């Protein structure tokens, strides 16, 4: 019996939320006492509005300042009340004012560093809660996948990916992306999803990305294809390696680093790729290209000697 593959979903992925610091994506539902890293503004459990980690830390900081200010006022008041003479009272009052002003000035000067000190304390104290919250977010993404809501599922996994860098999460993201019709206008990622071992789903996704946006094929991705080339040829054929080798021609740095890999598949490249390579080799005669330069000359002499575009490369 022939298995009919399920059609991919056409979806619209929202832009990734970007913050100056990663921790700024953390938020908390005070009612559930639960953290989340998702873009949702309200808790999916109780519906209460989330409070951002910035606001939580500032609230703790303000409470601490208020407590310290009350202690200062109390000590100054005791000094004034207990003053045996009017002169001592004035001294106590002046000293108290100087102390209060110094405290306020120092607080403002060191406010940023104090904020990060309080933040570190909060993150350490609530580390287990944060882990549990991210796990809950992960379960929400899993439920979305089961209900075939692929766009919200991927967006959740993408936000979680800023905090968890495991192969398991990377492959979950890739598997969702493989069920979606990818387009060039989507904000796709590739290098952050490279797993530490061979994975067929990742290679399938990478080859699709290569088709729609070659600029995402980076040095690390090319190295991955070279390292697992035998398994990739078995699963996807030699054309997959030829396509990846062709993308290495985008940058001179890549050509130098992967010259051996490019040389191996040079004869299979279309004319425009060979022409681009020849232009780069011709413009950089002092660079050590290994055997690539000689192989390119042989290919041009054999296959393109009649072509006017290659005239200046034919000796």
CSV table of C-alpha atoms in Angstrom, one decimal, residues 4-142:
chain,number,residue,atom,x,y,z
A,4,UNK,CA,0.6,9.5,0.7
A,5,UNK,CA,2.7,12.2,2.4
A,6,UNK,CA,0.7,14.8,4.3
A,7,UNK,CA,0.7,18.2,2.7
A,8,UNK,CA,2.7,20.9,4.4
A,9,UNK,CA,1.0,23.8,6.1
A,10,UNK,CA,1.1,27.4,4.8
A,11,UNK,CA,1.5,29.6,7.8
A,12,UNK,CA,2.5,33.1,8.8
A,13,UNK,CA,5.3,33.2,11.4
A,14,UNK,CA,5.6,36.3,13.5
A,15,UNK,CA,8.9,38.1,13.9
A,16,UNK,CA,11.0,37.0,16.8
A,17,UNK,CA,10.9,39.2,19.9
A,18,UNK,CA,14.3,40.7,20.5
A,19,UNK,CA,15.6,42.2,23.7
A,20,UNK,CA,18.9,43.7,24.7
A,21,UNK,CA,19.4,41.0,27.3
A,22,UNK,CA,18.1,37.5,27.2
A,23,UNK,CA,16.7,37.6,30.8
A,24,UNK,CA,14.3,40.4,29.7
A,25,UNK,CA,12.1,37.7,28.1
A,26,UNK,CA,11.4,36.2,31.5
A,27,UNK,CA,8.1,37.2,33.0
A,28,UNK,CA,6.1,35.9,36.0
A,29,UNK,CA,2.4,35.3,36.8
A,30,UNK,CA,2.1,36.5,40.4
A,31,UNK,CA,-1.1,34.6,40.9
A,32,UNK,CA,0.2,31.2,39.8
A,33,UNK,CA,3.8,32.0,40.9
A,34,UNK,CA,5.0,30.7,37.6
A,35,UNK,CA,7.6,32.0,35.1
A,36,UNK,CA,7.3,32.0,31.3
A,37,UNK,CA,9.5,33.0,28.4
A,38,UNK,CA,6.7,33.1,25.8
A,39,UNK,CA,5.4,36.3,24.1
A,40,UNK,CA,1.9,36.0,25.6
A,41,UNK,CA,0.9,38.9,27.7
A,42,UNK,CA,-1.4,36.9,29.9
A,43,UNK,CA,-1.0,33.6,31.9
A,44,UNK,CA,-2.4,30.7,29.9
A,45,UNK,CA,-3.5,29.1,33.3
A,46,UNK,CA,-5.3,31.8,35.1
A,47,UNK,CA,-5.5,34.7,32.6
A,48,UNK,CA,-3.7,37.2,34.8
A,49,UNK,CA,-1.3,39.6,33.2
A,50,UNK,CA,2.4,38.7,33.4
A,51,UNK,CA,4.9,40.9,35.2
A,52,UNK,CA,8.2,41.3,33.4
A,53,UNK,CA,11.4,40.4,35.2
A,54,UNK,CA,12.6,44.0,35.0
A,55,UNK,CA,9.5,45.2,36.9
A,56,UNK,CA,9.9,42.4,39.5
A,57,UNK,CA,13.5,43.4,40.2
A,58,UNK,CA,12.7,47.1,40.3
A,59,UNK,CA,9.9,46.3,42.8
A,60,UNK,CA,12.3,44.4,45.0
A,61,UNK,CA,14.8,47.2,44.7
A,62,UNK,CA,12.3,49.9,45.6
A,63,UNK,CA,11.1,47.9,48.6
A,64,UNK,CA,14.7,47.5,49.8
A,65,UNK,CA,15.3,51.3,49.4
A,66,UNK,CA,12.1,52.1,51.2
A,67,UNK,CA,13.1,49.8,54.1
A,68,UNK,CA,16.6,51.3,54.3
A,69,UNK,CA,15.2,54.9,54.1
A,70,UNK,CA,12.8,54.1,57.0
A,71,UNK,CA,15.8,52.9,59.1
A,72,UNK,CA,17.8,56.0,58.3
A,73,UNK,CA,14.9,58.3,59.3
A,74,UNK,CA,14.3,56.3,62.5
A,75,UNK,CA,18.0,56.6,63.5
A,76,UNK,CA,18.1,60.3,62.7
A,77,UNK,CA,14.8,60.9,64.7
A,78,UNK,CA,16.2,59.0,67.7
A,79,UNK,CA,19.4,61.1,67.5
A,80,UNK,CA,17.3,64.3,67.5
A,81,UNK,CA,15.0,63.2,70.3
A,82,UNK,CA,17.8,62.0,72.4
A,83,UNK,CA,19.9,65.2,71.9
A,84,UNK,CA,20.7,66.7,75.4
A,85,UNK,CA,21.2,70.2,74.2
A,86,UNK,CA,19.9,72.4,71.3
A,87,UNK,CA,23.3,72.5,69.8
A,88,UNK,CA,23.6,68.7,69.8
A,89,UNK,CA,20.1,68.6,68.2
A,90,UNK,CA,21.3,70.8,65.4
A,91,UNK,CA,24.4,68.7,64.9
A,92,UNK,CA,22.3,65.6,64.8
A,93,UNK,CA,19.9,67.2,62.3
A,94,UNK,CA,22.7,68.4,60.0
A,95,UNK,CA,24.5,65.0,60.2
A,96,UNK,CA,21.2,63.3,59.4
A,97,UNK,CA,20.6,65.5,56.4
A,98,UNK,CA,24.1,65.0,55.1
A,99,UNK,CA,23.8,61.2,55.6
A,100,UNK,CA,20.4,61.1,53.8
A,101,UNK,CA,21.7,63.2,50.8
A,102,UNK,CA,24.8,61.0,50.6
A,103,UNK,CA,22.6,57.9,50.6
A,104,UNK,CA,20.4,59.3,47.8
A,105,UNK,CA,23.4,60.3,45.7
A,106,UNK,CA,25.2,57.0,46.1
A,107,UNK,CA,22.0,55.1,45.3
A,108,UNK,CA,21.5,56.9,42.0
A,109,UNK,CA,25.2,56.5,41.1
A,110,UNK,CA,25.2,52.8,41.7
A,111,UNK,CA,21.6,52.1,40.7
A,112,UNK,CA,22.4,50.1,37.6
A,113,UNK,CA,24.9,47.8,39.4
A,114,UNK,CA,22.5,47.4,42.3
A,115,UNK,CA,19.8,46.4,39.8
A,116,UNK,CA,21.9,43.6,38.4
A,117,UNK,CA,22.9,42.5,41.9
A,118,UNK,CA,19.2,42.1,42.8
A,119,UNK,CA,18.6,40.4,39.4
A,120,UNK,CA,21.3,37.8,40.1
A,121,UNK,CA,19.9,37.1,43.5
A,122,UNK,CA,16.3,36.7,42.1
A,123,UNK,CA,17.5,34.4,39.3
A,124,UNK,CA,19.4,32.2,41.8
A,125,UNK,CA,16.6,32.1,44.2
A,126,UNK,CA,14.0,31.3,41.6
A,127,UNK,CA,16.1,29.0,39.4
A,128,UNK,CA,13.9,25.9,40.0
A,129,UNK,CA,10.7,28.0,39.3
A,130,UNK,CA,12.2,29.3,36.1
A,131,UNK,CA,13.0,25.7,35.0
A,132,UNK,CA,9.5,24.6,35.8
A,133,UNK,CA,8.0,27.5,34.0
A,134,UNK,CA,10.0,26.8,30.8
A,135,UNK,CA,9.0,23.1,31.0
A,136,UNK,CA,5.3,24.2,31.2
A,137,UNK,CA,5.9,26.4,28.1
A,138,UNK,CA,7.4,23.4,26.4
A,139,UNK,CA,4.3,21.4,27.2
A,140,UNK,CA,2.1,24.1,25.7
A,141,UNK,CA,4.2,23.9,22.5
A,142,UNK,CA,3.7,20.1,22.4
